[in-house]
Amino acid sequence: MTPVTPVTPTGPLIGRTRARGVETLSLDSPAARNALSAALVGQLAGALADCAEDTDVRAVVLTHTGGTFCAGADLRDPPAPDAFVELLRQLVALPKPVVARVAGHVRAGGLGLLAACDVTAASTASTFAFTEVRIGVAPAVISLPLLPRTDPRALSRYYLTGERFDAPEAARIGLLTAAGDDVDAVLAPVLDGLRRSAPQGLAETKRLLTARVLEAFDRDAADLTALSARLFSAPQAREGMTAFLERRDPAWVL
């Protein structure tokens, strides 16, 4: 996860609305570019748990306020690695479809959130980047949902270079289900289809679709969590994060 400039959030960090059985959860810390803080991760996990138990919720939409869906890890209030892993697993295992709606930029750990959702759509103005390597770490725990669902050759390029890519490319490589100028128009038939589907049918179909992803969590989560913790405590990561906050190139840039 890429760090962002620390901003102390106040109040609830997850907005909640409901319309015709679809619960919309909005990452609502725009001043911090919806960074993955311990507080935000905890509140999102709690909201998802509520949705899982509420029989009136047919599906969940995960979206955001502000121009960034999620910028990555928060430096001041980072989540524990195992808490973030559990959040990703919760999205994958939720017995209701989770749809990501993106109308902004997504970086690093935010891409893990997208990969953990069942359907993902973004506006064509959105951009994406795996920026971990540029601060001296690796996209470790987010690989749990990403590797089973995304084109491996494309991940090799974007993991290793940290390049920014656009929404059509994100759709081509499997990170997005679809992209369009109007993300709500893209999602309209998806949400209509979910509202027409039986809860039992949705739950069991999602179970079929996510089995391989959950196998990756069961097999690799402990090792990747340990890797993430080791990398973030290493000298190169400290240099990378310091350089980011000081708005300069890290020492290794040629």
CSV table of N, CA and C in Angstrom, one decimal, residues 50-195:
chain,number,residue,atom,x,y,z
A,50,ASP,N,-22.7,-5.6,9.0
A,50,ASP,CA,-24.1,-5.3,9.1
A,50,ASP,C,-24.9,-5.8,7.9
A,51,CYS,N,-24.3,-5.5,6.7
A,51,CYS,CA,-24.9,-5.9,5.4
A,51,CYS,C,-25.1,-7.4,5.3
A,52,ALA,N,-24.1,-8.1,5.8
A,52,ALA,CA,-24.1,-9.6,5.7
A,52,ALA,C,-25.3,-10.1,6.5
A,53,GLU,N,-25.7,-9.5,7.6
A,53,GLU,CA,-26.7,-10.0,8.5
A,53,GLU,C,-28.1,-9.4,8.1
A,54,ASP,N,-28.2,-8.4,7.3
A,54,ASP,CA,-29.4,-7.7,7.1
A,54,ASP,C,-30.1,-8.4,5.9
A,55,THR,N,-31.2,-9.0,6.1
A,55,THR,CA,-31.9,-9.7,5.0
A,55,THR,C,-32.5,-8.8,4.0
A,56,ASP,N,-32.6,-7.5,4.3
A,56,ASP,CA,-33.2,-6.5,3.4
A,56,ASP,C,-32.1,-6.0,2.4
A,57,VAL,N,-30.9,-6.4,2.6
A,57,VAL,CA,-29.8,-6.0,1.7
A,57,VAL,C,-29.6,-7.1,0.7
A,58,ARG,N,-29.8,-6.7,-0.6
A,58,ARG,CA,-29.6,-7.7,-1.7
A,58,ARG,C,-28.2,-7.6,-2.2
A,59,ALA,N,-27.6,-6.4,-2.2
A,59,ALA,CA,-26.3,-6.2,-2.8
A,59,ALA,C,-25.7,-5.0,-2.1
A,60,VAL,N,-24.3,-4.9,-2.3
A,60,VAL,CA,-23.6,-3.7,-1.7
A,60,VAL,C,-22.9,-3.0,-2.8
A,61,VAL,N,-22.9,-1.7,-2.8
A,61,VAL,CA,-22.1,-0.9,-3.7
A,61,VAL,C,-21.0,-0.2,-2.9
A,62,LEU,N,-19.8,-0.3,-3.2
A,62,LEU,CA,-18.7,0.3,-2.6
A,62,LEU,C,-18.2,1.5,-3.4
A,63,THR,N,-18.3,2.7,-2.9
A,63,THR,CA,-17.9,3.9,-3.7
A,63,THR,C,-17.2,4.9,-2.8
A,64,HIS,N,-17.2,6.1,-3.2
A,64,HIS,CA,-16.3,7.1,-2.5
A,64,HIS,C,-16.9,8.5,-2.7
A,65,THR,N,-16.4,9.4,-1.8
A,65,THR,CA,-16.6,10.8,-2.0
A,65,THR,C,-15.2,11.4,-2.4
A,66,GLY,N,-15.3,12.6,-3.1
A,66,GLY,CA,-14.0,13.2,-3.5
A,66,GLY,C,-13.5,12.6,-4.8
A,67,GLY,N,-12.4,13.1,-5.2
A,67,GLY,CA,-11.8,12.7,-6.5
A,67,GLY,C,-10.9,11.5,-6.5
A,68,THR,N,-10.8,10.8,-5.3
A,68,THR,CA,-9.9,9.6,-5.2
A,68,THR,C,-10.8,8.5,-4.5
A,69,PHE,N,-10.8,7.4,-5.2
A,69,PHE,CA,-11.5,6.2,-4.5
A,69,PHE,C,-10.7,5.8,-3.3
A,70,CYS,N,-9.4,5.6,-3.4
A,70,CYS,CA,-8.6,5.2,-2.3
A,70,CYS,C,-7.1,5.4,-2.7
A,71,ALA,N,-6.4,6.1,-1.9
A,71,ALA,CA,-5.0,6.4,-2.3
A,71,ALA,C,-4.0,5.4,-1.7
A,72,GLY,N,-4.4,4.5,-0.9
A,72,GLY,CA,-3.4,3.6,-0.3
A,72,GLY,C,-3.4,3.7,1.2
A,73,ALA,N,-2.3,3.4,1.8
A,73,ALA,CA,-2.2,3.3,3.3
A,73,ALA,C,-2.1,4.7,3.9
A,74,ASP,N,-2.6,4.9,5.1
A,74,ASP,CA,-2.5,6.1,5.8
A,74,ASP,C,-1.3,6.0,6.7
A,75,LEU,N,-0.4,7.0,6.7
A,75,LEU,CA,0.8,6.9,7.5
A,75,LEU,C,0.6,7.1,9.0
A,76,ARG,N,-0.3,8.0,9.4
A,76,ARG,CA,-0.6,8.3,10.8
A,76,ARG,C,-1.3,7.2,11.5
A,77,ASP,N,-2.3,6.6,10.8
A,77,ASP,CA,-3.2,5.6,11.4
A,77,ASP,C,-3.3,4.4,10.6
A,78,PRO,N,-2.2,3.7,10.3
A,78,PRO,CA,-2.2,2.5,9.4
A,78,PRO,C,-3.0,1.4,10.0
A,79,PRO,N,-3.7,0.6,9.2
A,79,PRO,CA,-4.3,-0.6,9.7
A,79,PRO,C,-3.3,-1.7,10.0
A,80,ALA,N,-3.5,-2.5,11.0
A,80,ALA,CA,-2.7,-3.7,11.1
A,80,ALA,C,-2.8,-4.5,9.9
A,81,PRO,N,-1.7,-5.1,9.4
A,81,PRO,CA,-1.7,-5.9,8.2
A,81,PRO,C,-2.8,-7.0,8.2
A,82,ASP,N,-3.0,-7.7,9.4
A,82,ASP,CA,-4.0,-8.7,9.4
A,82,ASP,C,-5.4,-8.2,9.4
A,83,ALA,N,-5.6,-6.9,9.8
A,83,ALA,CA,-6.9,-6.3,9.8
A,83,ALA,C,-7.3,-6.0,8.3
A,84,PHE,N,-6.3,-5.6,7.5
A,84,PHE,CA,-6.6,-5.3,6.1
A,84,PHE,C,-6.8,-6.6,5.4
A,85,VAL,N,-6.1,-7.6,5.7
A,85,VAL,CA,-6.3,-8.9,5.0
A,85,VAL,C,-7.7,-9.4,5.3
A,86,GLU,N,-8.1,-9.2,6.6
A,86,GLU,CA,-9.4,-9.7,7.0
A,86,GLU,C,-10.5,-8.9,6.2
A,87,LEU,N,-10.3,-7.6,6.0
A,87,LEU,CA,-11.3,-6.8,5.3
A,87,LEU,C,-11.4,-7.3,3.9
A,88,LEU,N,-10.3,-7.6,3.2
A,88,LEU,CA,-10.3,-8.1,1.8
A,88,LEU,C,-11.0,-9.4,1.8
A,89,ARG,N,-10.7,-10.3,2.7
A,89,ARG,CA,-11.4,-11.6,2.8
A,89,ARG,C,-12.9,-11.4,3.0
A,90,GLN,N,-13.3,-10.4,3.8
A,90,GLN,CA,-14.7,-10.2,4.1
A,90,GLN,C,-15.4,-9.8,2.9
A,91,LEU,N,-14.8,-8.9,2.1
A,91,LEU,CA,-15.4,-8.5,0.8
A,91,LEU,C,-15.6,-9.7,-0.1
A,92,VAL,N,-14.6,-10.6,-0.2
A,92,VAL,CA,-14.7,-11.7,-1.1
A,92,VAL,C,-15.8,-12.7,-0.6
A,93,ALA,N,-15.8,-12.9,0.7
A,93,ALA,CA,-16.7,-14.0,1.3
A,93,ALA,C,-18.1,-13.5,1.6
A,94,LEU,N,-18.3,-12.2,1.6
A,94,LEU,CA,-19.7,-11.6,1.9
A,94,LEU,C,-20.7,-12.4,1.1
A,95,PRO,N,-21.8,-12.9,1.7
A,95,PRO,CA,-22.8,-13.7,1.0
A,95,PRO,C,-23.7,-12.9,0.1
A,96,LYS,N,-23.3,-11.7,-0.2
A,96,LYS,CA,-24.0,-10.8,-1.1
A,96,LYS,C,-23.1,-10.2,-2.1
A,97,PRO,N,-23.5,-9.9,-3.3
A,97,PRO,CA,-22.6,-9.3,-4.3
A,97,PRO,C,-22.1,-8.0,-3.8
A,98,VAL,N,-20.8,-7.7,-4.1
A,98,VAL,CA,-20.3,-6.3,-3.8
A,98,VAL,C,-19.8,-5.7,-5.1
A,99,VAL,N,-20.3,-4.5,-5.4
A,99,VAL,CA,-20.1,-3.8,-6.6
A,99,VAL,C,-19.3,-2.6,-6.4
A,100,ALA,N,-18.1,-2.4,-7.0
A,100,ALA,CA,-17.3,-1.2,-6.8
A,100,ALA,C,-17.7,-0.2,-7.9
A,101,ARG,N,-17.9,1.0,-7.4
A,101,ARG,CA,-18.2,2.2,-8.3
A,101,ARG,C,-17.1,3.2,-8.1
A,102,VAL,N,-16.3,3.4,-9.2
A,102,VAL,CA,-15.2,4.3,-9.1
A,102,VAL,C,-15.3,5.5,-10.0
A,103,ALA,N,-15.2,6.7,-9.5
A,103,ALA,CA,-15.3,7.9,-10.3
A,103,ALA,C,-14.1,8.8,-9.9
A,104,GLY,N,-12.9,8.2,-9.9
A,104,GLY,CA,-11.7,8.9,-9.4
A,104,GLY,C,-10.5,8.0,-9.5
A,105,HIS,N,-9.5,8.3,-8.7
A,105,HIS,CA,-8.2,7.7,-8.9
A,105,HIS,C,-8.1,6.6,-7.8
A,106,VAL,N,-7.3,5.5,-8.1
A,106,VAL,CA,-7.1,4.4,-7.2
A,106,VAL,C,-5.6,4.1,-7.3
A,107,ARG,N,-5.1,3.9,-6.1
A,107,ARG,CA,-3.7,3.6,-6.0
A,107,ARG,C,-3.5,2.5,-4.9
A,108,ALA,N,-2.5,1.6,-5.2
A,108,ALA,CA,-1.9,0.6,-4.3
A,108,ALA,C,-3.0,-0.1,-3.5
A,109,GLY,N,-3.1,0.0,-2.2
A,109,GLY,CA,-4.1,-0.8,-1.5
A,109,GLY,C,-5.5,-0.6,-1.9
A,110,GLY,N,-5.9,0.5,-2.5
A,110,GLY,CA,-7.2,0.7,-3.1
A,110,GLY,C,-7.5,-0.3,-4.2
A,111,LEU,N,-6.5,-0.7,-4.9
A,111,LEU,CA,-6.7,-1.7,-6.0
A,111,LEU,C,-7.0,-3.1,-5.4
A,112,GLY,N,-6.5,-3.3,-4.1
A,112,GLY,CA,-6.9,-4.6,-3.5
A,112,GLY,C,-8.4,-4.6,-3.1
A,113,LEU,N,-8.9,-3.4,-2.8
A,113,LEU,CA,-10.4,-3.3,-2.5
A,113,LEU,C,-11.1,-3.7,-3.8
A,114,LEU,N,-10.7,-3.1,-4.9
A,114,LEU,CA,-11.4,-3.4,-6.2
A,114,LEU,C,-11.3,-4.9,-6.5
A,115,ALA,N,-10.2,-5.5,-6.4
A,115,ALA,CA,-10.0,-6.9,-6.7
A,115,ALA,C,-10.9,-7.8,-5.9
A,116,ALA,N,-11.2,-7.3,-4.6
A,116,ALA,CA,-12.0,-8.2,-3.7
A,116,ALA,C,-13.5,-8.1,-4.0
A,117,CYS,N,-13.9,-7.1,-4.8
A,117,CYS,CA,-15.3,-6.9,-5.2
A,117,CYS,C,-15.7,-7.9,-6.3
A,118,ASP,N,-17.0,-8.1,-6.5
A,118,ASP,CA,-17.4,-9.1,-7.5
A,118,ASP,C,-17.6,-8.4,-8.9
A,119,VAL,N,-18.0,-7.2,-8.9
A,119,VAL,CA,-18.2,-6.4,-10.1
A,119,VAL,C,-17.6,-5.1,-9.9
A,120,THR,N,-16.8,-4.6,-10.9
A,120,THR,CA,-16.1,-3.3,-10.7
A,120,THR,C,-16.3,-2.5,-11.9
A,121,ALA,N,-16.7,-1.2,-11.7
A,121,ALA,CA,-16.9,-0.3,-12.8
A,121,ALA,C,-16.3,1.0,-12.5
A,122,ALA,N,-15.8,1.7,-13.5
A,122,ALA,CA,-15.1,3.0,-13.3
A,122,ALA,C,-15.4,4.0,-14.4
A,123,SER,N,-15.4,5.2,-14.2
A,123,SER,CA,-15.5,6.2,-15.2
A,123,SER,C,-14.1,6.2,-16.0
A,124,THR,N,-14.2,6.7,-17.2
A,124,THR,CA,-13.0,6.7,-18.1
A,124,THR,C,-12.0,7.8,-17.6
A,125,ALA,N,-12.4,8.6,-16.7
A,125,ALA,CA,-11.5,9.6,-16.2
A,125,ALA,C,-10.6,9.1,-15.0
A,126,SER,N,-11.0,7.9,-14.6
A,126,SER,CA,-10.2,7.3,-13.5
A,126,SER,C,-8.9,6.8,-13.9
A,127,THR,N,-7.9,6.8,-12.9
A,127,THR,CA,-6.6,6.2,-13.2
A,127,THR,C,-6.2,5.3,-12.1
A,128,PHE,N,-5.2,4.4,-12.4
A,128,PHE,CA,-4.9,3.3,-11.5
A,128,PHE,C,-3.3,3.2,-11.5
A,129,ALA,N,-2.8,2.8,-10.3
A,129,ALA,CA,-1.3,2.5,-10.3
A,129,ALA,C,-1.0,1.6,-9.0
A,130,PHE,N,-0.1,0.6,-9.3
A,130,PHE,CA,0.5,-0.1,-8.2
A,130,PHE,C,1.8,0.6,-7.8
A,131,THR,N,1.8,1.5,-6.9
A,131,THR,CA,2.9,2.3,-6.6
A,131,THR,C,3.8,1.8,-5.5
A,132,GLU,N,3.6,0.6,-5.0
A,132,GLU,CA,4.4,0.1,-3.9
A,132,GLU,C,5.9,0.1,-4.2
A,133,VAL,N,6.3,-0.4,-5.4
A,133,VAL,CA,7.7,-0.5,-5.6
A,133,VAL,C,8.4,0.8,-5.6
A,134,ARG,N,7.7,1.9,-5.8
A,134,ARG,CA,8.3,3.2,-5.8
A,134,ARG,C,8.7,3.7,-4.4
A,135,ILE,N,8.1,3.1,-3.4
A,135,ILE,CA,8.5,3.5,-2.0
A,135,ILE,C,9.3,2.3,-1.3
A,136,GLY,N,9.6,1.3,-2.1
A,136,GLY,CA,10.5,0.2,-1.5
A,136,GLY,C,9.8,-0.9,-0.9
A,137,VAL,N,8.5,-1.1,-1.2
A,137,VAL,CA,7.8,-2.3,-0.7
A,137,VAL,C,7.2,-3.1,-1.9
A,138,ALA,N,6.2,-4.0,-1.6
A,138,ALA,CA,5.6,-4.8,-2.7
A,138,ALA,C,4.1,-4.8,-2.5
A,139,PRO,N,3.3,-5.1,-3.5
A,139,PRO,CA,1.9,-5.2,-3.4
A,139,PRO,C,1.6,-6.6,-2.8
A,140,ALA,N,1.9,-6.8,-1.6
A,140,ALA,CA,1.9,-8.2,-1.0
A,140,ALA,C,0.5,-8.6,-0.7
A,141,VAL,N,-0.2,-8.1,0.3
A,141,VAL,CA,-1.5,-8.7,0.7
A,141,VAL,C,-2.6,-8.4,-0.3
A,142,ILE,N,-2.4,-7.3,-1.1
A,142,ILE,CA,-3.5,-7.1,-2.1
A,142,ILE,C,-3.4,-8.1,-3.2
A,143,SER,N,-2.3,-8.9,-3.3
A,143,SER,CA,-2.1,-9.9,-4.3
A,143,SER,C,-3.1,-11.1,-4.0
A,144,LEU,N,-3.6,-11.2,-2.8
A,144,LEU,CA,-4.5,-12.3,-2.5
A,144,LEU,C,-5.7,-12.3,-3.4
A,145,PRO,N,-6.4,-11.2,-3.6
A,145,PRO,CA,-7.5,-11.2,-4.6
A,145,PRO,C,-7.1,-10.9,-6.0
A,146,LEU,N,-6.0,-10.2,-6.1
A,146,LEU,CA,-5.5,-9.7,-7.5
A,146,LEU,C,-5.0,-10.9,-8.3
A,147,LEU,N,-4.1,-11.7,-7.8
A,147,LEU,CA,-3.5,-12.7,-8.6
A,147,LEU,C,-4.5,-13.7,-9.3
A,148,PRO,N,-5.5,-14.1,-8.5
A,148,PRO,CA,-6.4,-15.1,-9.2
A,148,PRO,C,-7.4,-14.4,-10.2
A,149,ARG,N,-7.5,-13.1,-10.2
A,149,ARG,CA,-8.5,-12.4,-11.0
A,149,ARG,C,-8.0,-11.5,-12.1
A,150,THR,N,-6.7,-11.3,-12.2
A,150,THR,CA,-6.2,-10.3,-13.1
A,150,THR,C,-5.1,-10.9,-14.0
A,151,ASP,N,-5.0,-10.4,-15.2
A,151,ASP,CA,-4.0,-10.9,-16.2
A,151,ASP,C,-2.6,-10.9,-15.7
A,152,PRO,N,-1.9,-12.0,-15.6
A,152,PRO,CA,-0.6,-12.1,-15.0
A,152,PRO,C,0.5,-11.3,-15.7
A,153,ARG,N,0.4,-11.3,-17.0
A,153,ARG,CA,1.4,-10.5,-17.7
A,153,ARG,C,1.3,-9.0,-17.5
A,154,ALA,N,0.0,-8.6,-17.4
A,154,ALA,CA,-0.2,-7.1,-17.1
A,154,ALA,C,0.3,-6.8,-15.7
A,155,LEU,N,0.0,-7.7,-14.8
A,155,LEU,CA,0.4,-7.5,-13.4
A,155,LEU,C,1.9,-7.4,-13.3
A,156,SER,N,2.6,-8.2,-14.1
A,156,SER,CA,4.1,-8.2,-14.1
A,156,SER,C,4.6,-6.8,-14.4
A,157,ARG,N,4.0,-6.2,-15.5
A,157,ARG,CA,4.4,-4.9,-15.9
A,157,ARG,C,4.0,-3.8,-14.8
A,158,TYR,N,2.8,-3.8,-14.4
A,158,TYR,CA,2.3,-2.7,-13.5
A,158,TYR,C,2.8,-2.8,-12.1
A,159,TYR,N,3.0,-4.1,-11.6
A,159,TYR,CA,3.6,-4.3,-10.3
A,159,TYR,C,5.0,-3.8,-10.3
A,160,LEU,N,5.8,-4.1,-11.3
A,160,LEU,CA,7.2,-3.8,-11.3
A,160,LEU,C,7.6,-2.4,-11.7
A,161,THR,N,6.7,-1.7,-12.4
A,161,THR,CA,7.1,-0.3,-12.8
A,161,THR,C,6.3,0.7,-12.1
A,162,GLY,N,5.2,0.4,-11.5
A,162,GLY,CA,4.4,1.5,-10.8
A,162,GLY,C,3.8,2.5,-11.7
A,163,GLU,N,3.7,2.1,-13.0
A,163,GLU,CA,3.1,3.0,-14.0
A,163,GLU,C,1.7,3.3,-13.8
A,164,ARG,N,1.2,4.4,-14.2
A,164,ARG,CA,-0.2,4.7,-14.1
A,164,ARG,C,-0.9,4.2,-15.4
A,165,PHE,N,-2.1,3.7,-15.3
A,165,PHE,CA,-2.8,3.2,-16.4
A,165,PHE,C,-4.3,3.6,-16.3
A,166,ASP,N,-5.0,3.6,-17.4
A,166,ASP,CA,-6.3,4.2,-17.5
A,166,ASP,C,-7.4,3.1,-17.3
A,167,ALA,N,-8.7,3.6,-17.3
A,167,ALA,CA,-9.8,2.7,-17.1
A,167,ALA,C,-10.0,1.6,-18.2
A,168,PRO,N,-9.9,2.0,-19.4
A,168,PRO,CA,-10.0,1.0,-20.5
A,168,PRO,C,-8.9,-0.1,-20.3
A,169,GLU,N,-7.7,0.2,-19.9
A,169,GLU,CA,-6.6,-0.8,-19.7
A,169,GLU,C,-7.0,-1.6,-18.5
A,170,ALA,N,-7.5,-0.9,-17.4
A,170,ALA,CA,-7.9,-1.7,-16.2
A,170,ALA,C,-9.0,-2.7,-16.6
A,171,ALA,N,-9.9,-2.4,-17.5
A,171,ALA,CA,-10.9,-3.3,-17.9
A,171,ALA,C,-10.3,-4.5,-18.7
A,172,ARG,N,-9.3,-4.1,-19.6
A,172,ARG,CA,-8.7,-5.1,-20.4
A,172,ARG,C,-8.0,-6.2,-19.6
A,173,ILE,N,-7.4,-5.8,-18.5
A,173,ILE,CA,-6.6,-6.7,-17.7
A,173,ILE,C,-7.4,-7.5,-16.7
A,174,GLY,N,-8.6,-7.1,-16.5
A,174,GLY,CA,-9.5,-7.8,-15.6
A,174,GLY,C,-9.6,-7.2,-14.2
A,175,LEU,N,-9.0,-6.0,-14.0
A,175,LEU,CA,-9.2,-5.3,-12.8
A,175,LEU,C,-10.6,-4.7,-12.7
A,176,LEU,N,-11.1,-4.2,-13.8
A,176,LEU,CA,-12.5,-3.7,-13.9
A,176,LEU,C,-13.3,-4.7,-14.7
A,177,THR,N,-14.6,-4.7,-14.4
A,177,THR,CA,-15.6,-5.4,-15.2
A,177,THR,C,-15.9,-4.5,-16.4
A,178,ALA,N,-16.0,-3.2,-16.3
A,178,ALA,CA,-16.4,-2.3,-17.4
A,178,ALA,C,-16.0,-0.9,-17.0
A,179,ALA,N,-15.9,-0.1,-18.0
A,179,ALA,CA,-15.6,1.3,-17.9
A,179,ALA,C,-16.4,2.1,-18.9
A,180,GLY,N,-16.7,3.3,-18.5
A,180,GLY,CA,-17.5,4.2,-19.4
A,180,GLY,C,-17.5,5.6,-18.9
A,181,ASP,N,-17.9,6.5,-19.8
A,181,ASP,CA,-17.9,8.0,-19.4
A,181,ASP,C,-18.8,8.2,-18.2
A,182,ASP,N,-19.9,7.5,-18.1
A,182,ASP,CA,-20.9,7.6,-17.0
A,182,ASP,C,-20.9,6.3,-16.3
A,183,VAL,N,-20.2,6.3,-15.1
A,183,VAL,CA,-20.1,5.0,-14.4
A,183,VAL,C,-21.5,4.5,-13.9
A,184,ASP,N,-22.4,5.4,-13.6
A,184,ASP,CA,-23.7,5.0,-13.2
A,184,ASP,C,-24.5,4.4,-14.3
A,185,ALA,N,-24.3,4.9,-15.5
A,185,ALA,CA,-25.0,4.3,-16.6
A,185,ALA,C,-24.4,2.9,-16.9
A,186,VAL,N,-23.1,2.7,-16.7
A,186,VAL,CA,-22.5,1.4,-16.8
A,186,VAL,C,-23.1,0.4,-15.8
A,187,LEU,N,-23.3,0.9,-14.6
A,187,LEU,CA,-23.8,0.0,-13.5
A,187,LEU,C,-25.3,-0.2,-13.5
A,188,ALA,N,-26.1,0.6,-14.2
A,188,ALA,CA,-27.5,0.5,-14.1
A,188,ALA,C,-28.0,-1.0,-14.5
A,189,PRO,N,-27.6,-1.6,-15.6
A,189,PRO,CA,-28.1,-3.0,-15.8
A,189,PRO,C,-27.6,-4.0,-14.8
A,190,VAL,N,-26.4,-3.7,-14.3
A,190,VAL,CA,-25.8,-4.6,-13.2
A,190,VAL,C,-26.7,-4.6,-12.0
A,191,LEU,N,-27.0,-3.4,-11.5
A,191,LEU,CA,-27.9,-3.3,-10.3
A,191,LEU,C,-29.3,-3.8,-10.6
A,192,ASP,N,-29.8,-3.6,-11.8
A,192,ASP,CA,-31.1,-4.1,-12.1
A,192,ASP,C,-31.1,-5.6,-12.1
A,193,GLY,N,-30.1,-6.2,-12.6
A,193,GLY,CA,-30.0,-7.7,-12.6
A,193,GLY,C,-29.9,-8.3,-11.2
A,194,LEU,N,-29.1,-7.6,-10.3
A,194,LEU,CA,-29.0,-8.1,-8.9
A,194,LEU,C,-30.3,-7.9,-8.2
A,195,ARG,N,-31.1,-6.9,-8.5
A,195,ARG,CA,-32.4,-6.7,-7.8
A,195,ARG,C,-33.4,-7.8,-8.3
